[in-house]
Amino acid sequence: QVTLKESGPVLVKPTETLTLTCTVSGSSFSNGRMGVSWIRQPPGKALEWLAHIFSNDEISYSTSLKSRVTLSKDTSKSQVVLTMTNMDPVDTATYYCARTPFYFYHMDVWGTGTTVTVSS
Amino acid sequence: DIQMTQSPSSLSASVGDRVTITCQASEDISNYLNWYQQKPGKAPKLLIYDVSNLERGVPSRFSGSGSGTDFTFTISSLQPEDFATYYCQQYDDLLWTFGQGTKVESK
């Protein structure tokens, strides 16, 4: 049974860098048989995919955000870390991480999300 | 990037109604088309993957179909717990895109 949990700051200031961590529980992460995506959702708005790390450690970024977003993985800690630079109030959102099963492209297990507010 | 146009953006329906939501891709996509349900304050939940495959544990009143650029999601008989927002999502060439969502409300 795989579970994912997001963690990070609740509040960041404009221009600061946001760092969020997705901690994965379950053996499929350590044996490389899953991918992890980050998705965000501004209040009252639609879901937006941000970035993904595949089971082979290849990383893909949203075209619109690739200049600001970096993804990294620490297998020893079962964590995937999202870094987003130059935060702006429009980046206020709930940020989710989600699993894609090996060899599939749907997101079948989601974290509960973490809400980040960008304000001075 | 492929854009997904989901419609309608909202609809009103009654328990027992048949509900249909459509998603149109800006170009021909493979069968990597998924549907999610989201309730307020909760994470999305996978319902359908790869166009028409029902996720384990999801009731059979949910179904999906389509190919190419046009896809359909159907609830055959709306239940009280189905009032929620639904999103389509596609995957192509290392990128994912969500539709804008359809809010299903009680009539």
GROMACS .gro file of C-alpha atoms in nm:
model
  227
    1GLN     CA    1   0.000   0.000   0.000
    2VAL     CA    2   0.164   0.318  -0.122
    3THR     CA    3   0.093   0.652   0.043
    4LEU     CA    4   0.227   0.997  -0.037
    5LYS     CA    5   0.253   1.296   0.193
    6GLU     CA    6   0.343   1.653   0.101
    7SER     CA    7   0.525   1.884   0.341
    8GLY     CA    8   0.665   2.233   0.330
    9PRO     CA    9   0.601   2.593   0.431
   10VAL     CA   10   0.250   2.728   0.458
   11LEU     CA   11   0.356   3.083   0.377
   12VAL     CA   12   0.625   3.221   0.150
   13LYS     CA   13   0.705   3.577   0.051
   14PRO     CA   14   0.704   3.704  -0.307
   15THR     CA   15   1.036   3.641  -0.487
   16GLU     CA   16   1.129   3.365  -0.241
   17THR     CA   17   1.197   3.005  -0.341
   18LEU     CA   18   0.948   2.736  -0.241
   19THR     CA   19   1.069   2.390  -0.147
   20LEU     CA   20   0.814   2.111  -0.105
   21THR     CA   21   0.881   1.750  -0.017
   22CYS     CA   22   0.678   1.445  -0.114
   23THR     CA   23   0.748   1.149   0.113
   24VAL     CA   24   0.649   0.811  -0.028
   25SER     CA   25   0.569   0.510   0.184
   26GLY     CA   26   0.571   0.168   0.020
   27SER     CA   27   0.819  -0.052  -0.154
   28SER     CA   28   0.743   0.053  -0.511
   29PHE     CA   29   0.943   0.375  -0.469
   30SER     CA   30   1.262   0.211  -0.353
   31ASN     CA   31   1.247  -0.054  -0.625
   32GLY     CA   32   1.198   0.206  -0.895
   33ARG     CA   33   0.856   0.088  -1.004
   34MET     CA   34   0.671   0.417  -0.989
   35GLY     CA   35   0.686   0.776  -1.099
   36VAL     CA   36   0.585   1.087  -0.906
   37SER     CA   37   0.416   1.400  -1.033
   38TRP     CA   38   0.353   1.736  -0.872
   39ILE     CA   39   0.021   1.907  -0.943
   40ARG     CA   40  -0.118   2.230  -0.804
   41GLN     CA   41  -0.461   2.387  -0.774
   42PRO     CA   42  -0.518   2.758  -0.704
   43PRO     CA   43  -0.825   2.829  -0.491
   44GLY     CA   44  -1.140   2.766  -0.694
   45LYS     CA   45  -0.947   2.680  -1.007
   46ALA     CA   46  -0.847   2.376  -1.210
   47LEU     CA   47  -0.567   2.131  -1.158
   48GLU     CA   48  -0.233   2.216  -1.318
   49TRP     CA   49   0.042   1.960  -1.373
   50LEU     CA   50   0.388   2.090  -1.282
   51ALA     CA   51   0.653   1.820  -1.314
   52HIS     CA   52   0.717   1.447  -1.311
   53ILE     CA   53   1.001   1.211  -1.232
   54PHE     CA   54   0.984   0.876  -1.407
   55SER     CA   55   1.094   0.543  -1.267
   56ASN     CA   56   1.414   0.570  -1.473
   57ASP     CA   57   1.483   0.912  -1.312
   58GLU     CA   58   1.403   1.103  -1.629
   59ILE     CA   59   1.235   1.432  -1.539
   60SER     CA   60   0.974   1.628  -1.731
   61TYR     CA   61   0.852   1.982  -1.662
   62SER     CA   62   0.548   2.183  -1.756
   63THR     CA   63   0.640   2.400  -2.052
   64SER     CA   64   0.503   2.714  -1.886
   65LEU     CA   65   0.693   2.663  -1.560
   66LYS     CA   66   1.011   2.484  -1.658
   67SER     CA   67   1.224   2.792  -1.604
   68ARG     CA   68   1.119   2.808  -1.239
   69VAL     CA   69   1.071   2.447  -1.132
   70THR     CA   70   1.326   2.182  -1.038
   71LEU     CA   71   1.255   1.826  -0.930
   72SER     CA   72   1.492   1.594  -0.746
   73LYS     CA   73   1.471   1.256  -0.582
   74ASP     CA   74   1.632   1.111  -0.268
   75THR     CA   75   1.572   0.737  -0.287
   76SER     CA   76   1.730   0.674   0.054
   77LYS     CA   77   1.462   0.894   0.211
   78SER     CA   78   1.186   0.795  -0.034
   79GLN     CA   79   1.137   1.163  -0.114
   80VAL     CA   80   1.077   1.373  -0.421
   81VAL     CA   81   1.153   1.743  -0.379
   82LEU     CA   82   0.995   2.026  -0.579
   83THR     CA   83   1.166   2.362  -0.589
   84MET     CA   84   0.996   2.665  -0.740
   85THR     CA   85   1.179   2.994  -0.766
   86ASN     CA   86   1.060   3.353  -0.770
   87MET     CA   87   0.726   3.285  -0.604
   88ASP     CA   88   0.438   3.522  -0.678
   89PRO     CA   89   0.091   3.559  -0.523
   90VAL     CA   90  -0.054   3.383  -0.829
   91ASP     CA   91   0.136   3.073  -0.714
   92THR     CA   92  -0.089   3.050  -0.409
   93ALA     CA   93  -0.237   2.702  -0.435
   94THR     CA   94  -0.274   2.358  -0.290
   95TYR     CA   95   0.018   2.148  -0.409
   96TYR     CA   96  -0.025   1.774  -0.453
   97CYS     CA   97   0.212   1.492  -0.530
   98ALA     CA   98   0.078   1.179  -0.695
   99ARG     CA   99   0.202   0.840  -0.808
  100THR     CA  100   0.202   0.697  -1.155
  101PRO     CA  101   0.232   0.316  -1.156
  102PHE     CA  102   0.518   0.161  -1.345
  103TYR     CA  103   0.452   0.162  -1.721
  104PHE     CA  104   0.134   0.366  -1.685
  105TYR     CA  105   0.058   0.737  -1.713
  106HIS     CA  106  -0.236   0.787  -1.482
  107MET     CA  107  -0.213   0.911  -1.123
  108ASP     CA  108  -0.365   0.649  -0.900
  109VAL     CA  109  -0.247   0.753  -0.553
  110TRP     CA  110  -0.248   1.114  -0.436
  111GLY     CA  111  -0.122   1.288  -0.129
  112THR     CA  112  -0.365   1.498   0.071
  113GLY     CA  113  -0.204   1.817  -0.053
  114THR     CA  114  -0.036   2.109   0.116
  115THR     CA  115  -0.161   2.465   0.088
  116VAL     CA  116   0.094   2.735   0.015
  117THR     CA  117   0.013   3.105   0.037
  118VAL     CA  118   0.239   3.362  -0.124
  119SER     CA  119   0.210   3.693   0.053
  120SER     CA  120   0.431   3.959   0.200
  121ASP     CA  121   0.156   2.138  -2.591
  122ILE     CA  122  -0.175   1.959  -2.620
  123GLN     CA  123  -0.472   2.151  -2.481
  124MET     CA  124  -0.777   1.981  -2.338
  125THR     CA  125  -1.120   2.144  -2.376
  126GLN     CA  126  -1.367   2.002  -2.130
  127SER     CA  127  -1.740   2.070  -2.145
  128PRO     CA  128  -1.964   2.169  -1.996
  129SER     CA  129  -1.793   2.366  -1.722
  130SER     CA  130  -2.088   2.291  -1.498
  131LEU     CA  131  -2.416   2.106  -1.509
  132SER     CA  132  -2.719   2.054  -1.289
  133ALA     CA  133  -2.863   1.705  -1.255
  134SER     CA  134  -3.083   1.494  -1.033
  135VAL     CA  135  -3.018   1.162  -0.868
  136GLY     CA  136  -3.078   0.890  -1.124
  137ASP     CA  137  -2.991   1.109  -1.422
  138ARG     CA  138  -2.746   1.005  -1.689
  139VAL     CA  139  -2.457   1.252  -1.697
  140THR     CA  140  -2.215   1.299  -1.985
  141ILE     CA  141  -1.899   1.508  -1.993
  142THR     CA  142  -1.680   1.554  -2.297
  143CYS     CA  143  -1.312   1.632  -2.341
  144GLN     CA  144  -1.156   1.736  -2.669
  145ALA     CA  145  -0.783   1.734  -2.732
  146SER     CA  146  -0.618   1.995  -2.953
  147GLU     CA  147  -0.456   1.717  -3.152
  148ASP     CA  148  -0.481   1.344  -3.187
  149ILE     CA  149  -0.365   1.176  -2.868
  150SER     CA  150  -0.296   0.818  -2.778
  151ASN     CA  151  -0.519   0.631  -2.536
  152TYR     CA  152  -0.362   0.804  -2.234
  153LEU     CA  153  -0.681   0.979  -2.132
  154ASN     CA  154  -0.788   0.965  -1.768
  155TRP     CA  155  -1.079   1.092  -1.559
  156TYR     CA  156  -1.071   1.208  -1.198
  157GLN     CA  157  -1.332   1.306  -0.942
  158GLN     CA  158  -1.262   1.577  -0.687
  159LYS     CA  159  -1.474   1.674  -0.390
  160PRO     CA  160  -1.426   2.002  -0.202
  161GLY     CA  161  -1.116   2.007   0.014
  162LYS     CA  162  -1.004   1.666  -0.106
  163ALA     CA  163  -0.742   1.534  -0.344
  164PRO     CA  164  -0.857   1.411  -0.683
  165LYS     CA  165  -0.952   1.046  -0.714
  166LEU     CA  166  -0.879   0.837  -1.023
  167LEU     CA  167  -1.193   0.688  -1.179
  168ILE     CA  168  -1.104   0.589  -1.535
  169TYR     CA  169  -0.763   0.540  -1.698
  170ASP     CA  170  -0.653   0.483  -2.055
  171VAL     CA  171  -0.991   0.601  -2.192
  172SER     CA  172  -1.214   0.324  -2.063
  173ASN     CA  173  -1.050   0.123  -1.787
  174LEU     CA  174  -1.229   0.140  -1.454
  175GLU     CA  175  -0.996   0.188  -1.159
  176ARG     CA  176  -1.025  -0.084  -0.897
  177GLY     CA  177  -1.306  -0.021  -0.654
  178VAL     CA  178  -1.483   0.238  -0.870
  179PRO     CA  179  -1.853   0.167  -0.930
  180SER     CA  180  -1.952   0.045  -1.273
  181ARG     CA  181  -2.192   0.336  -1.326
  182PHE     CA  182  -1.882   0.531  -1.430
  183SER     CA  183  -1.753   0.473  -1.782
  184GLY     CA  184  -1.536   0.632  -2.047
  185SER     CA  185  -1.503   0.611  -2.422
  186GLY     CA  186  -1.351   0.783  -2.721
  187SER     CA  187  -1.048   0.798  -2.942
  188GLY     CA  188  -0.839   1.042  -3.139
  189THR     CA  189  -0.935   1.386  -3.012
  190ASP     CA  190  -1.282   1.327  -2.865
  191PHE     CA  191  -1.353   1.154  -2.537
  192THR     CA  192  -1.661   1.104  -2.323
  193PHE     CA  193  -1.716   1.033  -1.955
  194THR     CA  194  -2.054   0.902  -1.842
  195ILE     CA  195  -2.228   0.842  -1.514
  196SER     CA  196  -2.514   0.610  -1.601
  197SER     CA  197  -2.727   0.685  -1.296
  198LEU     CA  198  -2.614   0.974  -1.081
  199GLN     CA  199  -2.591   0.897  -0.710
  200PRO     CA  200  -2.587   1.146  -0.420
  201GLU     CA  201  -2.215   1.088  -0.363
  202ASP     CA  202  -2.135   1.174  -0.725
  203PHE     CA  203  -2.190   1.549  -0.690
  204ALA     CA  204  -1.835   1.670  -0.740
  205THR     CA  205  -1.600   1.819  -0.997
  206TYR     CA  206  -1.463   1.595  -1.270
  207TYR     CA  207  -1.141   1.644  -1.465
  208CYS     CA  208  -1.005   1.481  -1.776
  209GLN     CA  209  -0.628   1.446  -1.812
  210GLN     CA  210  -0.409   1.345  -2.103
  211TYR     CA  211  -0.049   1.231  -2.131
  212ASP     CA  212   0.160   1.273  -2.443
  213ASP     CA  213   0.530   1.309  -2.510
  214LEU     CA  214   0.640   1.347  -2.148
  215LEU     CA  215   0.374   1.608  -2.067
  216TRP     CA  216   0.043   1.590  -1.886
  217THR     CA  217  -0.253   1.828  -1.926
  218PHE     CA  218  -0.577   1.857  -1.731
  219GLY     CA  219  -0.908   1.981  -1.860
  220GLN     CA  220  -1.073   2.278  -1.692
  221GLY     CA  221  -1.313   2.064  -1.494
  222THR     CA  222  -1.688   2.004  -1.487
  223LYS     CA  223  -1.880   2.074  -1.169
  224VAL     CA  224  -2.181   1.845  -1.128
  225GLU     CA  225  -2.439   2.011  -0.907
  226SER     CA  226  -2.774   1.910  -0.773
  227LYS     CA  227  -3.072   2.038  -0.970
   0.00000   0.00000   0.00000
